[in-house]
PDB file of C-alpha atoms and ligand atoms in Angstrom:
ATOM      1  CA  UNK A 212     125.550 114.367  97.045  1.00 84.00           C
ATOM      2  CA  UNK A 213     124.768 110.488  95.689  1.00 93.00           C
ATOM      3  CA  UNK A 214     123.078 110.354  92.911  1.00 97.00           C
ATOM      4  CA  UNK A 215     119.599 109.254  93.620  1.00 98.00           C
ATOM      5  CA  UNK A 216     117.131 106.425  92.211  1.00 98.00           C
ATOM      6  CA  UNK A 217     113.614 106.508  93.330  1.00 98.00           C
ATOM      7  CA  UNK A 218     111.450 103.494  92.278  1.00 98.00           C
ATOM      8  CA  UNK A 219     107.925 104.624  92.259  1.00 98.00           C
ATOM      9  CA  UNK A 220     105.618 101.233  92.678  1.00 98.00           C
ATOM     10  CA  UNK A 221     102.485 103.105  92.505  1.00 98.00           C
ATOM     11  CA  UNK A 222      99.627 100.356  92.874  1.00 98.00           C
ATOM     12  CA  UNK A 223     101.706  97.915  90.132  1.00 98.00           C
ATOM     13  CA  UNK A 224     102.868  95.358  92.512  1.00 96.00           C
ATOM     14  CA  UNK A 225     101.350  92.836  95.038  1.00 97.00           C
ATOM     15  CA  UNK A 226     103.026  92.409  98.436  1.00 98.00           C
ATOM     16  CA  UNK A 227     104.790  89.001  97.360  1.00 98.00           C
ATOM     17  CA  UNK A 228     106.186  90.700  93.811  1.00 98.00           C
ATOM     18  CA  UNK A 229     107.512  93.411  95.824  1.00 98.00           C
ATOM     19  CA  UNK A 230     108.838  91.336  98.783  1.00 98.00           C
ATOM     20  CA  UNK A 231     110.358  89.154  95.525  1.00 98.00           C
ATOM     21  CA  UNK A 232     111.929  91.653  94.065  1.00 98.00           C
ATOM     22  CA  UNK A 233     113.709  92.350  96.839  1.00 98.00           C
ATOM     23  CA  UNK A 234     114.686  89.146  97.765  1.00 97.00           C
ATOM     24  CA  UNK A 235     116.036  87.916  94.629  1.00 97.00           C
ATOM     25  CA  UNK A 236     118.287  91.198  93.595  1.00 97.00           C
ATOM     26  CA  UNK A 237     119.355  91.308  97.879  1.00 96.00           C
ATOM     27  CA  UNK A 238     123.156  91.731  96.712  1.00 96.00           C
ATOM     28  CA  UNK A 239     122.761  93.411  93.456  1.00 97.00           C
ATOM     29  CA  UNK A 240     120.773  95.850  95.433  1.00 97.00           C
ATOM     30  CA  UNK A 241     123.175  96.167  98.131  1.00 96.00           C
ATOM     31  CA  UNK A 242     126.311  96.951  95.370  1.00 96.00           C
ATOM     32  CA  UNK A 243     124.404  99.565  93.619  1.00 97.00           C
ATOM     33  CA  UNK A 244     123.435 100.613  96.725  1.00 97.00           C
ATOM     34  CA  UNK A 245     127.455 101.312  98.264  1.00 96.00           C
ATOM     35  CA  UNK A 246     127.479 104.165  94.661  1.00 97.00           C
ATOM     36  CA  UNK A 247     124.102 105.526  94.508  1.00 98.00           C
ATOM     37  CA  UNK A 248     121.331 106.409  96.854  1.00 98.00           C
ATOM     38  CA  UNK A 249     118.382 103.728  96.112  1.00 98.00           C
ATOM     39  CA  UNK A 250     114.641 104.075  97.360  1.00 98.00           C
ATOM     40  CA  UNK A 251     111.912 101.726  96.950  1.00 98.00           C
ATOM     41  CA  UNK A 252     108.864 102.691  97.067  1.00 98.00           C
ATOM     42  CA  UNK A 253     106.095 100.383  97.421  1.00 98.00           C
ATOM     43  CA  UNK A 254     102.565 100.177  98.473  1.00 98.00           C
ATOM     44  CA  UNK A 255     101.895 100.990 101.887  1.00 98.00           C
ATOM     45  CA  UNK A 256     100.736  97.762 103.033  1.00 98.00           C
ATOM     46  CA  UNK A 257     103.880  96.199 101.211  1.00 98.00           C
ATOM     47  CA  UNK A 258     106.090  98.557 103.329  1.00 98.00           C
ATOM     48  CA  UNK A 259     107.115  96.372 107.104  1.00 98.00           C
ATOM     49  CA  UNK A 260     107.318  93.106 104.689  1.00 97.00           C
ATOM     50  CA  UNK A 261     110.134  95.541 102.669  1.00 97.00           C
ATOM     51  CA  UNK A 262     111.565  96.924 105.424  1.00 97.00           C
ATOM     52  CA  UNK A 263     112.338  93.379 107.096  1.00 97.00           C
ATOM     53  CA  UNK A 264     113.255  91.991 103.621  1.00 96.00           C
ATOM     54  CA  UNK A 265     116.262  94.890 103.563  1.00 96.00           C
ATOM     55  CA  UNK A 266     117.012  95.298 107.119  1.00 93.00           C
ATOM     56  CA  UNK A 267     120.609  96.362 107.735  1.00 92.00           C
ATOM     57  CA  UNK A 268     120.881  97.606 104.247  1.00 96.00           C
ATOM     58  CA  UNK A 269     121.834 100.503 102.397  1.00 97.00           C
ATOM     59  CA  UNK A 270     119.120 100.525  99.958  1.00 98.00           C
ATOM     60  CA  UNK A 271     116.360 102.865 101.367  1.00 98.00           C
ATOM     61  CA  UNK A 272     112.630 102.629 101.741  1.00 98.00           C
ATOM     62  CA  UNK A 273     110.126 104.699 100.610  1.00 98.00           C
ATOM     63  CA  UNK A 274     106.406 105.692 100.815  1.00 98.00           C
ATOM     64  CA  UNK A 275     104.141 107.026  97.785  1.00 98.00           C
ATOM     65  CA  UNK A 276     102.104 109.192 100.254  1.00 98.00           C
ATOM     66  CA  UNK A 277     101.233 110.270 104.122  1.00 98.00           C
ATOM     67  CA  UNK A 278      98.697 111.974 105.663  1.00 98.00           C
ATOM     68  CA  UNK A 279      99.018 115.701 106.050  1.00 98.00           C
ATOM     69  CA  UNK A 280      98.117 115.448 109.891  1.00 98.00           C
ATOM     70  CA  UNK A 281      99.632 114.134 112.930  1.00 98.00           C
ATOM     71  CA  UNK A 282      96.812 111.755 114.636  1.00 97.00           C
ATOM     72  CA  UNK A 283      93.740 111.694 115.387  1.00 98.00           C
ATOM     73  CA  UNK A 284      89.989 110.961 112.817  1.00 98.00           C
ATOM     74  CA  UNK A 285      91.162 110.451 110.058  1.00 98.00           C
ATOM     75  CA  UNK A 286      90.358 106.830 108.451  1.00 98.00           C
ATOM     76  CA  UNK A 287      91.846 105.461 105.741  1.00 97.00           C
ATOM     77  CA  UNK A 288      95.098 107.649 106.471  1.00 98.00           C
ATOM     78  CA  UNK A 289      98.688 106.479 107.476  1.00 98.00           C
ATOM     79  CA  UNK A 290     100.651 109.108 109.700  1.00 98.00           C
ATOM     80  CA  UNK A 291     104.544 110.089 109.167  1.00 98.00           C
ATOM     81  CA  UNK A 292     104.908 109.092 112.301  1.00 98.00           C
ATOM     82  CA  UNK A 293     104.049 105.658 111.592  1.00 98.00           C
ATOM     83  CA  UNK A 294     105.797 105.447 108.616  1.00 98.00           C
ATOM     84  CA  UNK A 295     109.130 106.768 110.323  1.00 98.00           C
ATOM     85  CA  UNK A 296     108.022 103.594 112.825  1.00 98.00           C
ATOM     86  CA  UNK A 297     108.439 100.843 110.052  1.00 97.00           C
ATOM     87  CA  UNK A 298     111.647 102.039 108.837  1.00 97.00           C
ATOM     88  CA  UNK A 299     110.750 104.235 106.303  1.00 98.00           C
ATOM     89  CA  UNK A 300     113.032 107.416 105.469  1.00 98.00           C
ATOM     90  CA  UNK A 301     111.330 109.124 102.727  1.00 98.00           C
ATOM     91  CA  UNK A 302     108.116 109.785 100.796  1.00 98.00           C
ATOM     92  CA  UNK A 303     106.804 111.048  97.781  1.00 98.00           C
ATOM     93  CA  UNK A 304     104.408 113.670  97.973  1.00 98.00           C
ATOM     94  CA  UNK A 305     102.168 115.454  95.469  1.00 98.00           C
ATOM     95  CA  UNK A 306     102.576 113.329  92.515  1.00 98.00           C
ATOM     96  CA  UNK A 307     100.141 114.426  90.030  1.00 97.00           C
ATOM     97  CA  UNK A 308      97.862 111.199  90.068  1.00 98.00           C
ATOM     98  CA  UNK A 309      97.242 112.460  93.906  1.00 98.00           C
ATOM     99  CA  UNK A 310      96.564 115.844  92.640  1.00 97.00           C
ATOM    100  CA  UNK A 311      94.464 114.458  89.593  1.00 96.00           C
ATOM    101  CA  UNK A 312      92.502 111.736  91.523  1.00 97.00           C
ATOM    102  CA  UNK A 313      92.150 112.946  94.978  1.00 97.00           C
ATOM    103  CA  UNK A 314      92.336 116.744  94.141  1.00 97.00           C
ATOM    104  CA  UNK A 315      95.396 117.325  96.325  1.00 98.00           C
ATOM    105  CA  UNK A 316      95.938 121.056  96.541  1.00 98.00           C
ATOM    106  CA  UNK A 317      99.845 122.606  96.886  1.00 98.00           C
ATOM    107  CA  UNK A 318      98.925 123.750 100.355  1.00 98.00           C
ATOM    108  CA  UNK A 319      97.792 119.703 101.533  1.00 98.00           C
ATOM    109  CA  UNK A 320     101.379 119.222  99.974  1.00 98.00           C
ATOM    110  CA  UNK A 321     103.045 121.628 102.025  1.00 98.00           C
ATOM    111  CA  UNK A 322     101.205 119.721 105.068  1.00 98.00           C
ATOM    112  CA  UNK A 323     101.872 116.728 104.569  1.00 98.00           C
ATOM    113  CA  UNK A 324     105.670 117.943 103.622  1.00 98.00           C
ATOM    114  CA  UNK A 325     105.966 119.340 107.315  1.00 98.00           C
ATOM    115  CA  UNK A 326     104.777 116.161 108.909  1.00 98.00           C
ATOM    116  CA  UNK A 327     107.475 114.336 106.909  1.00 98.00           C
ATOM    117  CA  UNK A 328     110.003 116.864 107.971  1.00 98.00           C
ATOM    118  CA  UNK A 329     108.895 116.531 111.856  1.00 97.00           C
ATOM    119  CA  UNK A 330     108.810 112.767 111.489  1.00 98.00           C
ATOM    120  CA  UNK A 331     112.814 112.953 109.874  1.00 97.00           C
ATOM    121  CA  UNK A 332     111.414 111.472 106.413  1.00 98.00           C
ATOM    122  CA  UNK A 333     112.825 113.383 103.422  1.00 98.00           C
ATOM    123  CA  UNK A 334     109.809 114.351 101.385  1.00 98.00           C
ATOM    124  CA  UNK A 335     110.383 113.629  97.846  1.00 98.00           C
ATOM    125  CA  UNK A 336     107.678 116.762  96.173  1.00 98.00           C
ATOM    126  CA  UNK A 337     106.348 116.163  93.185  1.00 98.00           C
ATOM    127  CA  UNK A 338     105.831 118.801  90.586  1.00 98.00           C
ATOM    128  CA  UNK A 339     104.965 119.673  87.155  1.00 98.00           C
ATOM    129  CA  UNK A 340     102.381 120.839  84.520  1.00 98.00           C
ATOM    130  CA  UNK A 341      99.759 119.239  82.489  1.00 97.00           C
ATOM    131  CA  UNK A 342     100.069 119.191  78.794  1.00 97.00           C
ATOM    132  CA  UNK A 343      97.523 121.717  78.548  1.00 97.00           C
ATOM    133  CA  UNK A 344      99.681 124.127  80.318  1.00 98.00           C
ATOM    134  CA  UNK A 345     102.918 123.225  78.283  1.00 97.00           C
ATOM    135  CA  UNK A 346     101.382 124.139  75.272  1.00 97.00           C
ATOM    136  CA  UNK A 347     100.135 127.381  76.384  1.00 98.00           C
ATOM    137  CA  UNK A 348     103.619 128.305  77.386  1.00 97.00           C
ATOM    138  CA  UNK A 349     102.788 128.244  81.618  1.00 98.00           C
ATOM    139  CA  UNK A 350     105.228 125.442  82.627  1.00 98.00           C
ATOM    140  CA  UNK A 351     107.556 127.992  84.829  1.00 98.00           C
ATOM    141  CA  UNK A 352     103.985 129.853  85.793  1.00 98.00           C
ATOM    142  CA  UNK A 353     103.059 126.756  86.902  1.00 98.00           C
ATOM    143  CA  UNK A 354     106.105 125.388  88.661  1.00 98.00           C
ATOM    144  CA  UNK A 355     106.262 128.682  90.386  1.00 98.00           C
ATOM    145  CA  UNK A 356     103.246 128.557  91.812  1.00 98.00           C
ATOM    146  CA  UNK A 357     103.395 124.700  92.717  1.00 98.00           C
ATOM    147  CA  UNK A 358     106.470 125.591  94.697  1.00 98.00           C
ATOM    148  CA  UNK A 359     104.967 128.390  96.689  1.00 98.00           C
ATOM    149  CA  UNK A 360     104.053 127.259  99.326  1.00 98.00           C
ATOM    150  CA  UNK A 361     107.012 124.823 100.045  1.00 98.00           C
ATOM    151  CA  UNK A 362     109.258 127.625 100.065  1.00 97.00           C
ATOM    152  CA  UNK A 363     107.103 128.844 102.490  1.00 97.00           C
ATOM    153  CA  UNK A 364     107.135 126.447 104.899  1.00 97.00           C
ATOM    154  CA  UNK A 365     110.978 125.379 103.999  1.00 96.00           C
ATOM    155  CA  UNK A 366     111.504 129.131 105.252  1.00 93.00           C
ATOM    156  CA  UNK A 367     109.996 128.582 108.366  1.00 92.00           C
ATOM    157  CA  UNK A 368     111.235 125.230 109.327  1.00 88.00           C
ATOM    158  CA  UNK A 369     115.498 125.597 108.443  1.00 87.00           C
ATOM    159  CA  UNK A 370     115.520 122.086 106.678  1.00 95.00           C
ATOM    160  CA  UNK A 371     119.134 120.591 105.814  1.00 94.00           C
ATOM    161  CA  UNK A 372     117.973 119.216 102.254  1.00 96.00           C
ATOM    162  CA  UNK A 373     114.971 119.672 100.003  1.00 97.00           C
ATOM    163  CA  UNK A 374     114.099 116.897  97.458  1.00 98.00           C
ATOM    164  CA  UNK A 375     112.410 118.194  94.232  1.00 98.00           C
ATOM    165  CA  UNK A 376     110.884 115.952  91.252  1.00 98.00           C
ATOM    166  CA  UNK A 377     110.217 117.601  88.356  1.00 98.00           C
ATOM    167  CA  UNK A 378     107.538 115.763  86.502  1.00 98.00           C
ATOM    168  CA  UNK A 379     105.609 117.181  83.242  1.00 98.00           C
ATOM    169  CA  UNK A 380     102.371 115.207  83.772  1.00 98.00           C
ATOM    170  CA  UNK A 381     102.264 114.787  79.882  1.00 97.00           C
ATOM    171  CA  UNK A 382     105.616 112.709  80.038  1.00 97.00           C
ATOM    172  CA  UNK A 383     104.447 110.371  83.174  1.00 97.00           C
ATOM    173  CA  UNK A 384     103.329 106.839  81.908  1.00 95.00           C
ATOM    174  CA  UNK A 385     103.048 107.936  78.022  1.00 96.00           C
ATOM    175  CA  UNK A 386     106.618 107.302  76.379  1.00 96.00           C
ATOM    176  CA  UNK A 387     106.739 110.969  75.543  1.00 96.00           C
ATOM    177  CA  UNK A 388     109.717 113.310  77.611  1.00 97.00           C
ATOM    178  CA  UNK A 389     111.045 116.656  77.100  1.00 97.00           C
ATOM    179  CA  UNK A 390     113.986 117.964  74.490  1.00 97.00           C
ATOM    180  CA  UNK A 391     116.606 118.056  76.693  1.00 97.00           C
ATOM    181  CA  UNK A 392     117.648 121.414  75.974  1.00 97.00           C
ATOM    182  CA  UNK A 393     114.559 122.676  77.161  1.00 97.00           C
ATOM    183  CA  UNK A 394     114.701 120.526  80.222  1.00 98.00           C
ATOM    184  CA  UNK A 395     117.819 121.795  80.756  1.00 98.00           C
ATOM    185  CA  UNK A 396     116.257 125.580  81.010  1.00 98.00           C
ATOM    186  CA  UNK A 397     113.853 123.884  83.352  1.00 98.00           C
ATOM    187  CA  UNK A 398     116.308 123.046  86.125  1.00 98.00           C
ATOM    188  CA  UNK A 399     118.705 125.741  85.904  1.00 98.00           C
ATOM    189  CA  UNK A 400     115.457 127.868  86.443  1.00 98.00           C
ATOM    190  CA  UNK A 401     113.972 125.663  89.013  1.00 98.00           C
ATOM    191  CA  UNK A 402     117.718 125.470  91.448  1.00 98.00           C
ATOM    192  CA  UNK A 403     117.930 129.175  90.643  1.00 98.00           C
ATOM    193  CA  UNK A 404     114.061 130.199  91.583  1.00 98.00           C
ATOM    194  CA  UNK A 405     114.646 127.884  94.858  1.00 97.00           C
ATOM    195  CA  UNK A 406     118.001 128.563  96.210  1.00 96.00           C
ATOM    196  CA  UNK A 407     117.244 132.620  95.748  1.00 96.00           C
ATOM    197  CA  UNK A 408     113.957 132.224  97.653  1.00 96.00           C
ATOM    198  CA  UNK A 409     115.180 130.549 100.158  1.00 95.00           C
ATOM    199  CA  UNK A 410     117.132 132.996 103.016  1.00 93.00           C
ATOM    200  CA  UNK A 411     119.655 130.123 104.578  1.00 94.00           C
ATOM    201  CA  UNK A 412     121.592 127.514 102.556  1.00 93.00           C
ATOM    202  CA  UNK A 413     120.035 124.068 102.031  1.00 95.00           C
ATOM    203  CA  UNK A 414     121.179 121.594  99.754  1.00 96.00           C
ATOM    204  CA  UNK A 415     118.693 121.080  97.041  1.00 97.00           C
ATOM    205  CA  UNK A 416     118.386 117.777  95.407  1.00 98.00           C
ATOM    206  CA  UNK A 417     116.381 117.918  91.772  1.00 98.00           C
ATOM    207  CA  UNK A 418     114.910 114.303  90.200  1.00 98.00           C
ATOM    208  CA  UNK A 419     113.476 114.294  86.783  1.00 98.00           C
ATOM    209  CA  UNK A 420     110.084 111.908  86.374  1.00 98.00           C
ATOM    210  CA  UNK A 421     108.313 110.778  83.247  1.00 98.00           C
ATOM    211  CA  UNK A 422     108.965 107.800  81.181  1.00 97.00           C
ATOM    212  CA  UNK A 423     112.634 107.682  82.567  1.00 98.00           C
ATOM    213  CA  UNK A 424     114.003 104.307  81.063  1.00 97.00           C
ATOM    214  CA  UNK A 425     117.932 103.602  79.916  1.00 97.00           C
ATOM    215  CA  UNK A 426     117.880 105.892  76.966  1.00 96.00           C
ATOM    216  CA  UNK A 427     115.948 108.566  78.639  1.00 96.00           C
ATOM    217  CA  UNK A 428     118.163 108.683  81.607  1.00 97.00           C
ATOM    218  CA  UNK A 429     121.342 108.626  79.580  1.00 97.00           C
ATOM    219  CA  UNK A 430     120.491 112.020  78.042  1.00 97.00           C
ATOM    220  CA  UNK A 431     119.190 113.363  80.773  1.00 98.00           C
ATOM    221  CA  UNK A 432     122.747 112.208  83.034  1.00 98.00           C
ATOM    222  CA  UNK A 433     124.342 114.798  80.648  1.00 97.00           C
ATOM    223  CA  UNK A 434     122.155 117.397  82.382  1.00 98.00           C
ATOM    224  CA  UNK A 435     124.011 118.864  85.690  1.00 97.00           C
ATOM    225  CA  UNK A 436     121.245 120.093  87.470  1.00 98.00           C
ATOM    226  CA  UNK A 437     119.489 117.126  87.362  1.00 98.00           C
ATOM    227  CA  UNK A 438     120.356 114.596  90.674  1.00 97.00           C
ATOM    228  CA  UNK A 439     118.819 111.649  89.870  1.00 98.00           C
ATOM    229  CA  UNK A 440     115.030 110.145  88.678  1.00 98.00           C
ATOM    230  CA  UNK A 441     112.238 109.333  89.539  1.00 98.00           C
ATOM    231  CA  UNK A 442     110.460 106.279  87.951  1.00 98.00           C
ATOM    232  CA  UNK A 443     107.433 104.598  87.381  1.00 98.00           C
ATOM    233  CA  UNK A 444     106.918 101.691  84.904  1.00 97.00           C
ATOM    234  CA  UNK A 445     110.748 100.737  84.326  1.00 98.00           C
ATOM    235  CA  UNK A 446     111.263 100.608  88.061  1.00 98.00           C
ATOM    236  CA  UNK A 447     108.894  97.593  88.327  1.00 98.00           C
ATOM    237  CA  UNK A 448     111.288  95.149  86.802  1.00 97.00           C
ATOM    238  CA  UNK A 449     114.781  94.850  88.234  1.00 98.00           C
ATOM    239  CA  UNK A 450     116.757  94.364  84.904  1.00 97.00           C
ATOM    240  CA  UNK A 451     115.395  97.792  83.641  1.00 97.00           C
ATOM    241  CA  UNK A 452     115.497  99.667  86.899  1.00 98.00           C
ATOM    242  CA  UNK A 453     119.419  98.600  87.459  1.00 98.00           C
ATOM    243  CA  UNK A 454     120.218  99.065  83.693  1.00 97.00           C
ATOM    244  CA  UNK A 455     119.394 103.080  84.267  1.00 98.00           C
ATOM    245  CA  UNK A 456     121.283 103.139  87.293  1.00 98.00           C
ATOM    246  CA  UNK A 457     124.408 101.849  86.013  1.00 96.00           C
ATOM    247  CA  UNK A 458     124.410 102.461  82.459  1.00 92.00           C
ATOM    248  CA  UNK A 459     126.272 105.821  81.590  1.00 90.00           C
TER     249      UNK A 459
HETATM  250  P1  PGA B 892     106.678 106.560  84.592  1.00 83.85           P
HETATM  251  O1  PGA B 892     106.113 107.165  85.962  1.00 83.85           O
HETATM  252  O2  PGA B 892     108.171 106.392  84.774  1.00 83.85           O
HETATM  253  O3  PGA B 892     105.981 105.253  84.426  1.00 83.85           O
HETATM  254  O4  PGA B 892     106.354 107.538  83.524  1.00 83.85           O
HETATM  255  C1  PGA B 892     106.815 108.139  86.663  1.00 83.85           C
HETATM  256  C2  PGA B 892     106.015 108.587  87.846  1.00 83.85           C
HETATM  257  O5  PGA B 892     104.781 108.638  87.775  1.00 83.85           O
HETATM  258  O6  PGA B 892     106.583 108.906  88.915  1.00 83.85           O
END
C-alpha cells in the first residue's frame, strides 16, 4: 500500500491559485506522484479546472464533501455521481468543521460514505474528538462510537479498502498535535477495533490530520500504523506540502 498524501484545500484557495498550483509543480507533482499516492483536494467549483489541469496523471483528485443522496431536491448539493463524472476518485467525508458547522451526524457520514462507495470514490472518513473530550479521557469512547456506523455499513457492502483519518479536532488548524506515544496507542487501537469488527478482510488505510507540517510528519513516519496524512494549512503551498512528502 503507497503511502498516501491528502491535501485538504478547504475554502483557502481561489480557482486560479489552485489551477496555479497545479500548473507550475505539473512534473514535480507527477515524480512524487510515481512513489506516493497524492490527492488534491480542492473546492468543488475548482474541481473540472483541476481535473483538466492533471489529466493523464498520476496525481489524484479529490473532493472535501458530497451529498449523502443519489439525485433528486436537494439544492445546493453535488452528487457522487457527479463527482465520479469530473474525474474525481475520492472524497473526504465528516471532517469535523462539517460536523461543527453544518451539524453532520455519524449516520449522514455513513450516507454519504455509501454513495461514494456506489459511485467507485474512496471515501476518505474523518474522525476524532474535541478537546473537551480528550481531557475527560473519552477519545477511544468517542472514536468508537464515530466509527459505528461505518462498520456497519462497511459490513453490509464487502468494500476492498477503507480510508480512515484520524483527526483530534484540538490539533486541526492550532499548531498543537499529540505525543506520539499516545498516538501511537491510538492507531494500534483504531486498526485493531476495525479489522476485528469487520467479518471479511479489507485493507485498511489510517491518515493522521492536525497541524501535519515537516516536523510533525517526520515523527509521526516513525509510527507503523499510520499510512499517510491528511493536511490542511501546509498543503496550500507547494514547497511545504512536497517537503513532508519527501523528507524522511
Ligand atoms: P491543518 O488541517 O493541517 O491545517 O491542521 C487539517 C485538516 O483540517 O484536515
Amino acid at each position: 500500500m503507497k503511502y498516501t498524501f491528502v491535501a485538504n484545500w478547504k475554502m483557502n484557495m481561489l480557482i486560479d491559485q489552485a489551477l496555479a498550483f497545479c500548473i507550475d509543480n505539473k512534473q514535480a507533482l507527477e515524480t512524487i506522484s510515481h512513489e506516493y499516492n497524492i490527492i488534491l483536494c480542492p473546492s468543488f467549483i475548482s474541481l473540472p479546472h483541476i481535473a483538466n489541469a492533471l489529466k493523464n496523471s498520476k496525481t489524484k483528485i479529490g473532493a472535501q464533501d458530497c451529498s449523502a443522496h443519489t439525485h433528486g431536491a436537494y439544492t445546493g448539493e453535488i452528487s457522487a455521481q457527479s463527482l465520479a463524472q469530473v474525474g474525481v476518485t475520492y472524497c473526504i467525508i465528516g471532517h469535523s468543521e462539517r460536523r461543527t458547522y453544518w451539524g453532520e451526524t455519524d449516520e449522514i457520514i455513513a450516507a454519504k460514505a455509501k454513495q461514494l462507495y456506489t459511485s467507485q470514490i474512496m471515501p476518505i472518513i474523518c474522525i476524532g474528538e474535541t478537546l473537551q473530550k480528550y481531557k475527560n479521557k473519552q477519545t477511544i469512547e468517542t472514536l468508537k462510537k464515530q466509527l459505528m456506523p461505518i462498520i456497519s455499513l462497511i459490513q453490509t457492502q464487502a468494500v476492498s479498502e477503507l480510508t480512515i483519518a484520524y483527526e483530534p479536532v484540538w490539533a486541526i488548524g492550532t499548531g498543537v498535535t499529540p505525543a506520539p506515544d499516545n498516538l501511537e496507542k491510538i492507531f494500534d487501537w483504531l486498526y485493531h477495533h476495525i479489522t476485528t469488527s469487520i467479518s471479511y478482510s479489507l485493507s485498511v488505510q489510517l491518515l493522521y490530520g492536525g497541524s501535519v507540517v515537516r516536523t510533525t510528519a517526520s515523527e509521526f513516519k516513525k509510527i507503523k500504523k499510520i499510512n499517510g496524512f491528511l493536511i490542511g494549512g501546509a498543503s496550500t503551498n507547494f514547497k511545504s506540502f512536497a517537503s513532508i512528502i519527501t523528507e524522511p
